[in-house]
Amino acid sequence: MASNRKSLLNPMMKQRARLADTPMRQLFEEDKNRFKTFTASAGDILLDYSKNRIDQKAMDLLIDIARKAGVEERRKAMWAGQHINVSEDRAVMHMALRYQGDKPVKVDGKDVMPDVRAVLAAMKAFSGRIRDGSIKGSTGEAFTDVVNIGIGGSDLGPAMVTLALAPYTRPDLRLHYVSNVDGAHIHDTLKGLDPRRTMFIVASKTFTTDETMTNAASARAWIANALGDAAVPHHFAALSTNLRACADFGIKSDRIFGFWDWVGGRYSVWSAIGLPVAIAVGFDNFAAFLRGAYEMDQHFLKTRLDRNLPVIMGMLGVWYRNAWGFPSYAVLPYDQRLSRFAAYLQQQDMESNGKSVTLEGKPLDYESGPIIWGEPGTNGQHAFYQLIHQGTTVIPADFLIAANPHENMAPHHDKLVANVLAQSEALMLGKTKEEVVAELTAQGLDKARIKELTPHKVFPGNRPSNTLMYPKLTPEILGALVALYEHKVFVQGVIWNVDSYDQWGVELGKQLAKALLPKVQGTAPAKGNDASTIGLLRHFHSLRGQ
Ligand code: F6P
């Protein structure tokens, strides 16, 4: 018997069947108001979703499904501090971190805003003093390089934002991000740095993550070797919910910035985890980033579902995943500074909705989160767009573009804009056989050659995309964009009835790595594993010996 959710999603199949033979090209020809009908805005961000396989009837159904699945009730429950992260029994309150109002925001009966504001004030003071050089290293020199050591949510968010906001950074204060346990990462990062002028920020919600602790220990040794043990407290700060472990590591209490268990790792860039961003771009710009997210929160909380950007984007994703069976989704920013945006969204989306049981622990009888990937345009055009245009699988995509660049460098930005518009147009329109033949005939090719070439040059078209357009990639706009995707993931999690805020799927690999380490190090015998793992261990040891 189909689950309730499956029954709720099923009517999409009828709409799909109805639309299957009507390409978007035709929908555009038939409805001159299509752009007007299928665009919506949140503040300065415009979402054009007209190049999707939808008409009003299909959209009405998608919004109806969102309503029936309880998106509004669940949204209310999240903001009321209910423990919607059921498997970890936690509230999900990252919106409190950027809340700009003056009402109390309660989690388990306690107003969290005084603590949130106290940490923001401490971050402001600390980042300001690093930036003005009044906090110095052990030898009395100001810091020129700050290395954030963290992984997952304690890395991807601040690393992505620092890169995105590069126009707001200073050349004399450089931020670096070390995440991988691969020693190459920290080795190559530290290679050009001067320990006297280097500050480390150890960012870890739990302060137990092996990669981060291993990198932090290497960083500490690097400082101690160069400047002596006593220098360590001058060169380290920590961002964590585990204040005791930070102190045990040797970090001074006024350099420990806390947050709380109701902030998920992948939703933590707004918390103390954003400290490296505040150092890089200045606290005022970090505050603007929070304000932008707050504006998107207000849009999400208050706008009716059919005009609500996260709901529209979320439901279109559900449409393609569950009605059309498309397994992946591309995010394609036409902005070089958003080159880590897709990587950031991979964790935000795939760690949230890459689940196969319901909130109640029952197996899903429908698909959940898609594979998220992407690279900035125009580079992607010269790599994987061939498959997006002519491959056998359909990959819905989001294009992102700012109207104004930060640089005054004509004609770069106009070319960038022409390219992003061209791509969504090409994907939607395609190129028919007749058009190809006409084109080749006009080029003077003979009939035989035209026949030979035509199948290769036909584009199926009818490939869906959204375009997000905004005035400029400012801190406010970036904050709003990140919050938009957070809420999109929330909406989809409600539809799929999964716990979007746990991540048990990362545990098994961690456990096995821990058990394998002595076998890799040769302090335990290579036995008790499957034949492949034992074979690889033995081969590894034979290569090691060479
Ligand atoms: O990948 C699993 C995970 O728990 C993420 O959710 C988290 O962002 C990351 O590890 C890092 O965790 P921590 O901040 O506790 O070091």
Coordinates of C-alpha atoms and ligand atoms in Angstrom, one line a residue:
M1 CA 0.0 0.0 0.0
A2 CA 1.3 3.4 -0.9
S3 CA 2.2 5.7 2.0
N4 CA 0.2 8.9 2.6
R5 CA 3.1 11.0 1.1
K6 CA 3.2 8.9 -2.0
S7 CA -0.6 9.3 -2.4
L8 CA -0.1 13.0 -2.0
L9 CA 2.6 13.1 -4.7
N10 CA 0.7 10.8 -7.1
P11 CA -1.5 13.5 -8.8
M12 CA 1.7 15.0 -10.2
M13 CA 1.8 12.0 -12.6
K14 CA -1.4 13.1 -14.3
Q15 CA 0.0 16.6 -14.7
R16 CA 3.2 15.3 -16.1
A17 CA 1.3 13.1 -18.6
R18 CA -0.7 16.2 -19.7
L19 CA 2.4 18.3 -20.2
A20 CA 4.7 15.6 -21.6
D21 CA 3.8 16.4 -25.2
T22 CA 3.8 20.2 -24.9
P23 CA 7.3 21.5 -25.0
M24 CA 8.1 24.8 -23.3
R25 CA 8.7 26.4 -26.6
Q26 CA 5.1 25.9 -27.4
L27 CA 4.0 27.1 -24.0
F28 CA 5.9 30.3 -24.6
E29 CA 4.3 30.8 -28.0
E30 CA 0.8 30.2 -26.6
D31 CA 1.1 32.5 -23.6
K32 CA 2.7 35.9 -24.1
N33 CA 2.4 36.6 -20.4
R34 CA 4.4 33.6 -19.4
F35 CA 7.3 35.5 -18.0
K36 CA 5.0 37.8 -16.0
T37 CA 3.0 34.8 -14.7
F38 CA 6.0 32.7 -13.6
T39 CA 8.3 35.2 -12.0
A40 CA 8.3 36.2 -8.3
S41 CA 10.5 38.4 -6.2
A42 CA 11.9 38.5 -2.7
G43 CA 13.4 41.9 -2.0
D44 CA 15.9 42.6 -4.8
I45 CA 16.0 39.0 -6.0
L46 CA 14.0 38.0 -9.0
L47 CA 13.2 34.4 -9.7
D48 CA 12.2 33.6 -13.3
Y49 CA 10.8 30.1 -13.3
S50 CA 9.0 30.4 -16.6
K51 CA 11.4 28.1 -18.3
N52 CA 10.1 25.1 -16.5
R53 CA 7.8 22.3 -17.6
I54 CA 4.8 23.8 -16.0
D55 CA 1.6 25.7 -16.6
Q56 CA -0.8 27.3 -14.1
K57 CA -2.6 24.0 -13.4
A58 CA 0.7 22.2 -12.6
M59 CA 1.8 25.0 -10.4
D60 CA -1.5 25.1 -8.6
L61 CA -1.1 21.4 -7.9
L62 CA 2.5 21.8 -6.6
I63 CA 1.4 24.6 -4.2
D64 CA -1.6 22.5 -3.1
I65 CA 0.8 19.6 -2.3
A66 CA 2.9 21.9 -0.3
R67 CA -0.1 23.1 1.7
K68 CA -1.4 19.6 2.2
A69 CA 2.0 18.3 3.3
G70 CA 1.9 20.9 6.1
V71 CA 4.7 23.3 4.9
E72 CA 3.0 26.2 6.7
E73 CA 2.5 24.3 10.0
R74 CA 6.0 22.9 10.0
R75 CA 7.5 26.4 9.2
K76 CA 5.6 27.7 12.2
A77 CA 6.8 24.7 14.3
M78 CA 10.4 25.4 13.3
W79 CA 10.2 29.1 14.3
A80 CA 8.4 28.2 17.5
G81 CA 11.5 26.2 18.6
Q82 CA 9.8 22.8 18.4
H83 CA 12.2 19.9 18.1
I84 CA 11.7 19.3 14.4
N85 CA 15.0 17.5 14.3
V86 CA 13.4 14.5 15.8
S87 CA 16.2 11.9 15.6
E88 CA 18.5 14.2 17.5
D89 CA 15.7 15.7 19.6
R90 CA 16.7 19.3 18.8
A91 CA 15.2 22.5 17.7
V92 CA 16.3 24.0 14.4
M93 CA 16.7 27.7 15.0
H94 CA 19.4 29.1 12.7
M95 CA 16.9 31.9 11.8
A96 CA 17.4 33.2 15.4
L97 CA 21.1 33.8 14.6
R98 CA 20.1 36.5 12.0
Y99 CA 16.9 37.7 13.7
Q100 CA 16.7 41.5 13.6
G101 CA 13.4 42.0 15.5
D102 CA 13.0 42.7 19.2
K103 CA 10.6 39.9 20.2
P104 CA 12.0 37.0 22.3
V105 CA 12.9 33.9 20.4
K106 CA 12.4 30.9 22.5
V107 CA 14.0 27.5 22.5
D108 CA 12.8 25.1 25.3
G109 CA 11.2 28.1 27.1
K110 CA 14.4 30.2 27.1
D111 CA 14.8 33.4 25.0
V112 CA 18.0 32.7 23.0
M113 CA 18.4 36.3 21.7
P114 CA 20.5 37.7 24.6
D115 CA 23.1 34.9 24.1
V116 CA 23.0 35.3 20.3
R117 CA 23.6 39.1 20.6
A118 CA 26.4 38.6 23.2
V119 CA 28.3 36.3 20.9
L120 CA 27.8 38.7 18.0
A121 CA 29.1 41.5 20.1
A122 CA 32.2 39.5 21.1
M123 CA 32.7 38.6 17.4
K124 CA 32.5 42.2 16.5
A125 CA 35.0 43.3 19.1
F126 CA 37.5 40.5 18.2
S127 CA 37.2 40.8 14.5
G128 CA 37.7 44.6 14.8
R129 CA 40.8 44.2 16.9
I130 CA 42.3 41.6 14.5
R131 CA 41.6 44.0 11.6
D132 CA 43.0 47.1 13.3
G133 CA 46.1 45.2 14.5
S134 CA 45.5 45.7 18.2
I135 CA 45.4 42.0 18.9
K136 CA 48.9 40.8 18.2
G137 CA 50.8 37.6 18.0
S138 CA 53.3 36.5 20.7
T139 CA 56.1 38.5 19.2
G140 CA 54.1 41.7 19.1
E141 CA 53.3 41.7 15.4
A142 CA 49.8 42.2 13.9
F143 CA 48.2 39.3 12.1
T144 CA 48.3 39.2 8.3
D145 CA 47.0 35.7 7.8
V146 CA 44.1 33.9 9.5
V147 CA 43.8 30.1 9.0
N148 CA 40.4 28.6 9.7
I149 CA 40.6 24.9 10.6
G150 CA 37.3 23.1 10.2
I151 CA 35.4 20.8 8.0
G152 CA 31.8 20.4 6.6
G153 CA 29.7 23.2 8.0
S154 CA 32.6 24.6 9.9
D155 CA 34.4 25.2 6.6
L156 CA 32.2 25.3 3.5
G157 CA 30.0 28.2 4.7
P158 CA 32.7 30.6 5.7
A159 CA 35.0 29.6 2.9
M160 CA 32.3 30.1 0.3
V161 CA 31.2 33.5 1.8
T162 CA 34.8 34.8 2.1
L163 CA 35.4 34.0 -1.6
A164 CA 32.0 35.4 -2.6
L165 CA 32.7 38.7 -0.8
A166 CA 36.2 39.1 -2.1
P167 CA 35.6 42.7 -3.1
Y168 CA 35.1 43.5 0.6
T169 CA 38.3 41.9 1.8
R170 CA 41.7 43.6 2.4
P171 CA 44.9 42.4 0.6
D172 CA 46.9 42.7 3.8
L173 CA 44.6 40.4 5.8
R174 CA 44.3 37.1 4.1
L175 CA 42.0 34.2 5.1
H176 CA 42.9 30.6 4.5
Y177 CA 40.7 27.5 5.0
V178 CA 42.1 24.1 5.9
S179 CA 39.7 21.2 6.1
N180 CA 41.1 17.9 4.7
V181 CA 42.9 15.5 6.9
D182 CA 45.2 15.0 4.0
G183 CA 48.4 16.6 5.3
A184 CA 48.9 18.2 1.9
H185 CA 46.2 20.7 2.7
I186 CA 47.7 22.2 5.9
H187 CA 51.2 21.8 4.6
D188 CA 50.6 23.8 1.4
T189 CA 48.6 26.4 3.2
L190 CA 51.3 27.1 5.8
K191 CA 54.1 26.9 3.3
G192 CA 54.2 30.7 2.6
L193 CA 53.0 31.9 6.0
D194 CA 55.0 33.5 8.8
P195 CA 54.0 32.0 12.2
R196 CA 54.6 35.3 13.9
R197 CA 51.8 36.9 11.9
T198 CA 49.4 33.9 11.6
M199 CA 46.3 33.3 13.7
F200 CA 44.4 30.0 13.7
I201 CA 40.7 29.6 14.3
V202 CA 39.7 26.1 15.2
A203 CA 36.1 25.8 14.1
S204 CA 34.2 22.7 15.2
K205 CA 30.7 22.4 16.6
T206 CA 31.6 19.3 18.5
F207 CA 35.3 19.9 18.9
T208 CA 35.9 16.2 18.4
T209 CA 35.9 15.9 14.6
D210 CA 39.0 13.9 13.7
E211 CA 40.1 15.9 10.6
T212 CA 39.8 19.2 12.5
M213 CA 41.5 18.0 15.6
T214 CA 44.4 16.5 13.6
N215 CA 44.9 19.7 11.7
A216 CA 44.6 21.8 14.9
A217 CA 47.3 19.7 16.5
S218 CA 49.6 20.2 13.5
A219 CA 49.0 23.9 13.6
R220 CA 49.7 24.0 17.3
A221 CA 53.0 22.2 16.7
W222 CA 53.9 24.6 13.9
I223 CA 53.4 27.6 16.2
A224 CA 55.2 25.9 19.1
N225 CA 58.1 24.8 17.0
A226 CA 58.6 28.3 15.6
L227 CA 57.7 30.5 18.6
G228 CA 57.7 28.2 21.7
D229 CA 54.8 26.6 23.7
A230 CA 53.9 29.9 25.4
A231 CA 53.0 31.4 22.1
V232 CA 50.2 29.0 21.4
P233 CA 47.4 30.9 23.3
H234 CA 48.3 34.1 21.4
H235 CA 47.8 32.4 18.0
F236 CA 44.6 30.5 18.5
A237 CA 40.8 31.1 18.8
A238 CA 38.0 28.6 18.8
L239 CA 34.4 28.4 17.6
S240 CA 32.4 25.6 19.1
T241 CA 29.4 24.5 21.2
N242 CA 31.9 22.4 23.3
L243 CA 33.5 25.2 25.4
R244 CA 35.3 22.8 27.8
A245 CA 37.1 21.0 24.9
C246 CA 38.3 24.4 23.5
A247 CA 39.7 25.3 27.0
D248 CA 41.3 21.9 27.2
F249 CA 43.0 22.5 23.9
G250 CA 44.6 25.6 25.5
I251 CA 42.5 28.4 24.0
K252 CA 41.9 31.4 26.2
S253 CA 38.3 31.9 27.3
D254 CA 38.0 35.3 25.7
R255 CA 38.9 33.7 22.4
I256 CA 36.3 31.0 22.5
F257 CA 33.1 31.9 20.6
G258 CA 30.2 29.7 21.4
F259 CA 27.0 28.5 19.7
W260 CA 24.3 26.0 20.5
D261 CA 23.0 22.6 19.7
W262 CA 20.0 24.1 17.9
V263 CA 22.4 25.3 15.1
G264 CA 23.0 22.5 12.6
G265 CA 26.6 22.4 11.3
R266 CA 25.5 23.1 7.7
Y267 CA 23.3 26.0 8.9
S268 CA 26.0 27.6 11.1
V269 CA 27.6 30.2 8.9
W270 CA 25.4 32.8 10.7
S271 CA 26.8 31.8 14.1
A272 CA 30.3 32.1 15.6
I273 CA 31.3 29.9 12.7
G274 CA 31.1 33.2 10.6
L275 CA 33.9 34.8 12.6
P276 CA 36.5 34.3 9.8
V277 CA 34.1 36.1 7.5
A278 CA 33.8 39.0 9.9
I279 CA 37.5 39.2 10.0
A280 CA 37.8 39.0 6.3
V281 CA 35.1 41.6 5.3
G282 CA 34.6 43.5 8.5
F283 CA 31.8 43.0 11.0
D284 CA 29.5 45.6 9.3
N285 CA 29.5 43.5 6.1
F286 CA 29.0 40.3 8.1
A287 CA 26.0 42.1 9.8
A288 CA 24.7 43.0 6.4
F289 CA 25.0 39.3 5.3
L290 CA 22.8 38.4 8.4
R291 CA 20.3 41.2 7.5
G292 CA 20.0 39.8 4.0
A293 CA 19.2 36.4 5.4
Y294 CA 16.7 37.9 7.8
E295 CA 14.9 39.6 4.9
M296 CA 14.6 36.2 3.2
D297 CA 13.4 34.6 6.4
Q298 CA 10.6 37.2 6.6
H299 CA 9.7 36.5 3.0
F300 CA 9.6 32.8 3.7
L301 CA 7.6 33.1 6.9
K302 CA 5.1 35.7 5.6
T303 CA 4.6 35.4 1.9
R304 CA 1.7 33.3 0.5
L305 CA 2.9 29.9 -0.8
D306 CA 2.4 30.6 -4.5
R307 CA 4.6 33.8 -4.3
N308 CA 7.1 32.3 -1.9
L309 CA 10.5 31.8 -3.6
P310 CA 11.7 28.9 -1.4
V311 CA 8.3 27.2 -1.8
I312 CA 8.3 27.6 -5.6
M313 CA 11.9 26.4 -6.0
G314 CA 11.4 23.6 -3.5
M315 CA 8.2 22.3 -5.2
L316 CA 9.8 22.6 -8.7
G317 CA 12.6 20.4 -7.3
V318 CA 10.0 17.9 -6.0
W319 CA 8.2 18.0 -9.4
Y320 CA 11.4 17.0 -11.3
R321 CA 12.5 14.4 -8.7
N322 CA 9.2 12.7 -8.1
A323 CA 7.1 13.2 -11.2
W324 CA 9.9 13.2 -13.9
G325 CA 12.5 11.1 -12.1
F326 CA 15.4 13.4 -12.8
P327 CA 18.2 12.4 -10.4
S328 CA 20.4 15.5 -10.3
Y329 CA 20.2 19.2 -10.1
A330 CA 22.8 21.7 -11.2
V331 CA 23.4 25.1 -9.6
L332 CA 25.2 27.3 -12.1
P333 CA 26.2 30.8 -10.8
Y334 CA 27.5 33.2 -13.5
D335 CA 29.8 34.6 -10.9
Q336 CA 33.4 33.5 -10.5
R337 CA 33.2 34.4 -6.8
L338 CA 30.5 31.9 -6.3
S339 CA 32.8 29.1 -7.4
R340 CA 32.3 27.3 -4.0
F341 CA 28.5 27.9 -3.9
A342 CA 27.6 24.5 -5.4
A343 CA 30.0 22.8 -3.0
Y344 CA 28.4 24.6 -0.1
L345 CA 24.9 23.7 -1.3
Q346 CA 26.0 20.0 -1.7
Q347 CA 26.3 19.8 2.1
Q348 CA 23.3 22.0 2.8
D349 CA 21.1 20.0 0.5
M350 CA 22.5 16.5 0.3
E351 CA 23.3 16.1 4.0
S352 CA 19.8 17.4 4.8
N353 CA 17.6 15.5 2.3
G354 CA 19.8 12.5 1.4
K355 CA 17.6 10.3 3.5
S356 CA 15.7 7.1 2.9
V357 CA 13.4 6.8 5.9
T358 CA 10.6 9.1 7.1
L359 CA 10.5 11.0 10.3
E360 CA 8.8 8.0 11.8
G361 CA 11.6 5.7 10.6
K362 CA 9.6 4.0 7.8
P363 CA 11.3 3.4 4.4
L364 CA 10.4 6.0 1.8
D365 CA 8.4 4.6 -1.2
Y366 CA 9.4 7.7 -3.3
E367 CA 12.6 9.4 -4.2
S368 CA 14.1 12.1 -1.8
G369 CA 17.0 14.5 -2.3
P370 CA 18.7 14.9 -5.7
I371 CA 22.4 15.0 -6.5
I372 CA 23.4 18.7 -6.3
W373 CA 26.4 19.9 -8.3
G374 CA 27.6 22.7 -10.4
E375 CA 30.4 25.1 -11.4
P376 CA 30.4 28.7 -12.3
G377 CA 29.6 29.8 -15.9
T378 CA 31.1 30.3 -18.3
N379 CA 33.7 27.6 -17.4
G380 CA 31.0 24.9 -17.1
Q381 CA 29.9 25.7 -20.7
H382 CA 33.3 24.4 -21.9
A383 CA 33.1 21.3 -19.8
F384 CA 29.8 19.6 -18.9
Y385 CA 27.1 21.7 -20.7
Q386 CA 27.4 19.4 -23.7
L387 CA 25.7 16.7 -21.6
I388 CA 23.1 19.2 -20.2
H389 CA 22.1 20.2 -23.7
Q390 CA 22.3 16.9 -25.6
G391 CA 22.9 14.1 -23.1
T392 CA 20.3 11.4 -22.5
T393 CA 19.5 12.6 -19.0
V394 CA 17.7 15.9 -18.2
I395 CA 19.3 18.0 -15.5
P396 CA 17.2 20.9 -14.2
A397 CA 19.4 23.9 -13.3
D398 CA 19.4 27.2 -11.4
F399 CA 21.3 30.0 -13.1
L400 CA 22.4 32.9 -10.9
I401 CA 23.5 36.3 -12.2
A402 CA 24.1 39.8 -10.9
A403 CA 23.1 42.8 -13.1
N404 CA 26.1 44.7 -12.0
P405 CA 29.7 43.5 -11.5
H406 CA 32.1 44.9 -8.8
E407 CA 34.7 45.6 -11.5
N408 CA 34.5 48.4 -14.0
M409 CA 35.9 46.2 -16.8
A410 CA 33.8 46.3 -20.0
P411 CA 32.9 44.2 -21.8
H412 CA 33.3 41.3 -19.3
H413 CA 30.1 41.5 -17.5
D414 CA 27.9 42.1 -20.5
K415 CA 29.4 39.0 -22.1
L416 CA 28.7 37.0 -18.9
V417 CA 25.1 38.1 -18.9
A418 CA 24.7 37.3 -22.6
N419 CA 26.0 33.8 -21.9
V420 CA 23.7 33.1 -19.0
L421 CA 20.7 34.3 -21.0
A422 CA 21.8 32.3 -24.0
Q423 CA 22.2 29.1 -22.0
S424 CA 18.7 29.1 -20.4
E425 CA 17.2 30.1 -23.8
A426 CA 19.1 27.3 -25.6
L427 CA 18.1 24.7 -23.0
M428 CA 14.5 25.7 -23.3
L429 CA 14.2 26.2 -27.1
G430 CA 16.6 23.5 -28.3
K431 CA 17.1 23.3 -32.1
T432 CA 14.8 21.3 -34.3
K433 CA 15.7 19.2 -37.2
E434 CA 14.1 21.7 -39.6
E435 CA 16.1 24.5 -38.1
V436 CA 19.3 22.5 -38.4
V437 CA 18.6 21.7 -42.0
A438 CA 17.8 25.3 -42.9
E439 CA 21.0 26.5 -41.2
L440 CA 23.2 24.0 -43.0
T441 CA 21.5 24.7 -46.3
A442 CA 22.2 28.4 -45.8
Q443 CA 25.8 27.5 -45.2
G444 CA 25.9 25.8 -48.7
L445 CA 26.5 22.2 -47.6
D446 CA 25.4 19.5 -50.0
K447 CA 22.4 17.3 -49.2
A448 CA 24.4 14.2 -48.2
R449 CA 26.5 16.1 -45.7
I450 CA 23.4 17.8 -44.3
K451 CA 21.8 14.4 -43.8
E452 CA 24.9 13.1 -42.1
L453 CA 25.3 16.1 -39.8
T454 CA 21.7 16.9 -38.8
P455 CA 21.2 14.3 -36.0
H456 CA 24.4 15.5 -34.3
K457 CA 23.3 19.1 -34.4
V458 CA 19.7 18.7 -33.2
F459 CA 19.1 20.0 -29.6
P460 CA 16.1 18.4 -27.9
G461 CA 15.3 21.5 -25.9
N462 CA 12.5 21.5 -23.3
R463 CA 15.2 21.4 -20.6
P464 CA 14.2 23.3 -17.5
S465 CA 15.9 26.0 -15.6
N466 CA 15.3 28.8 -13.1
T467 CA 17.1 32.1 -13.3
L468 CA 17.8 34.2 -10.1
M469 CA 18.8 37.8 -11.0
Y470 CA 19.8 40.4 -8.5
P471 CA 21.4 43.9 -8.6
K472 CA 24.9 43.0 -7.4
L473 CA 26.5 40.3 -5.2
T474 CA 26.5 42.3 -2.0
P475 CA 26.7 40.8 1.5
E476 CA 22.9 41.4 1.8
I477 CA 22.1 39.6 -1.4
L478 CA 24.5 36.7 -0.6
G479 CA 22.8 36.3 2.8
A480 CA 19.4 36.3 1.1
L481 CA 20.5 33.7 -1.5
V482 CA 21.9 31.3 1.1
A483 CA 18.8 31.6 3.2
L484 CA 16.7 31.0 0.1
Y485 CA 18.4 27.7 -0.5
E486 CA 18.1 26.8 3.2
H487 CA 14.4 27.3 3.1
K488 CA 14.1 25.5 -0.2
V489 CA 15.7 22.4 1.4
F490 CA 13.3 22.8 4.4
V491 CA 10.3 22.8 2.1
Q492 CA 11.5 19.7 0.3
G493 CA 12.3 17.9 3.6
V494 CA 8.7 18.6 4.7
I495 CA 7.3 17.1 1.4
W496 CA 9.5 14.1 1.6
N497 CA 8.8 13.8 5.4
V498 CA 12.4 13.3 6.3
D499 CA 14.5 14.7 9.1
S500 CA 16.5 17.3 7.2
Y501 CA 18.6 18.2 10.3
D502 CA 20.3 14.9 11.2
Q503 CA 23.2 13.3 9.3
W504 CA 23.6 9.7 10.6
G505 CA 24.8 8.7 7.2
V506 CA 28.2 10.1 7.9
E507 CA 28.8 8.0 11.0
L508 CA 29.6 4.5 9.6
G509 CA 32.6 5.7 7.6
K510 CA 34.0 7.5 10.6
Q511 CA 33.6 4.4 12.8
L512 CA 35.3 2.2 10.3
A513 CA 38.2 4.6 9.7
K514 CA 38.8 4.7 13.4
A515 CA 38.9 0.9 13.5
L516 CA 41.1 0.7 10.4
L517 CA 43.8 3.2 11.6
P518 CA 45.8 0.7 13.7
K519 CA 45.7 -1.8 10.8
V520 CA 47.0 1.0 8.5
Q521 CA 49.7 2.0 11.0
G522 CA 50.7 -1.7 11.4
T523 CA 50.0 -1.8 15.1
A524 CA 47.1 -4.3 14.6
P525 CA 47.0 -7.2 12.2
A526 CA 45.2 -6.8 8.9
K527 CA 42.4 -9.3 9.6
G528 CA 38.7 -9.3 10.4
N529 CA 37.7 -7.2 7.4
D530 CA 36.2 -8.2 4.0
A531 CA 38.6 -9.7 1.4
S532 CA 38.9 -6.5 -0.6
T533 CA 39.8 -4.4 2.4
I534 CA 42.3 -6.9 3.6
G535 CA 43.8 -7.2 0.1
L536 CA 44.1 -3.4 -0.1
L537 CA 45.7 -3.2 3.3
R538 CA 48.3 -5.8 2.4
H539 CA 49.0 -4.2 -0.9
F540 CA 49.3 -0.8 0.8
H541 CA 51.9 -2.3 3.3
S542 CA 53.8 -3.8 0.4
L543 CA 54.0 -0.4 -1.3
R544 CA 54.8 1.3 1.9
G545 CA 57.8 -1.0 2.3
Q546 CA 59.3 0.0 -1.0
Ligands
F6P1 O1 29.9 15.7 8.0 C1 29.4 15.5 9.2 C2 29.4 16.7 10.1 O2 28.9 16.3 11.3 C3 28.7 17.9 9.5 O3 27.4 17.9 9.7 C4 29.5 19.0 10.2 O4 29.2 20.2 9.5 C5 30.9 18.5 10.1 O5 30.8 17.1 10.3 C6 31.8 19.1 11.0 O6 31.5 18.9 12.4 P1 32.1 19.8 13.5 O7 31.7 21.2 13.3 O8 31.5 19.3 14.8 O9 33.6 19.6 13.5

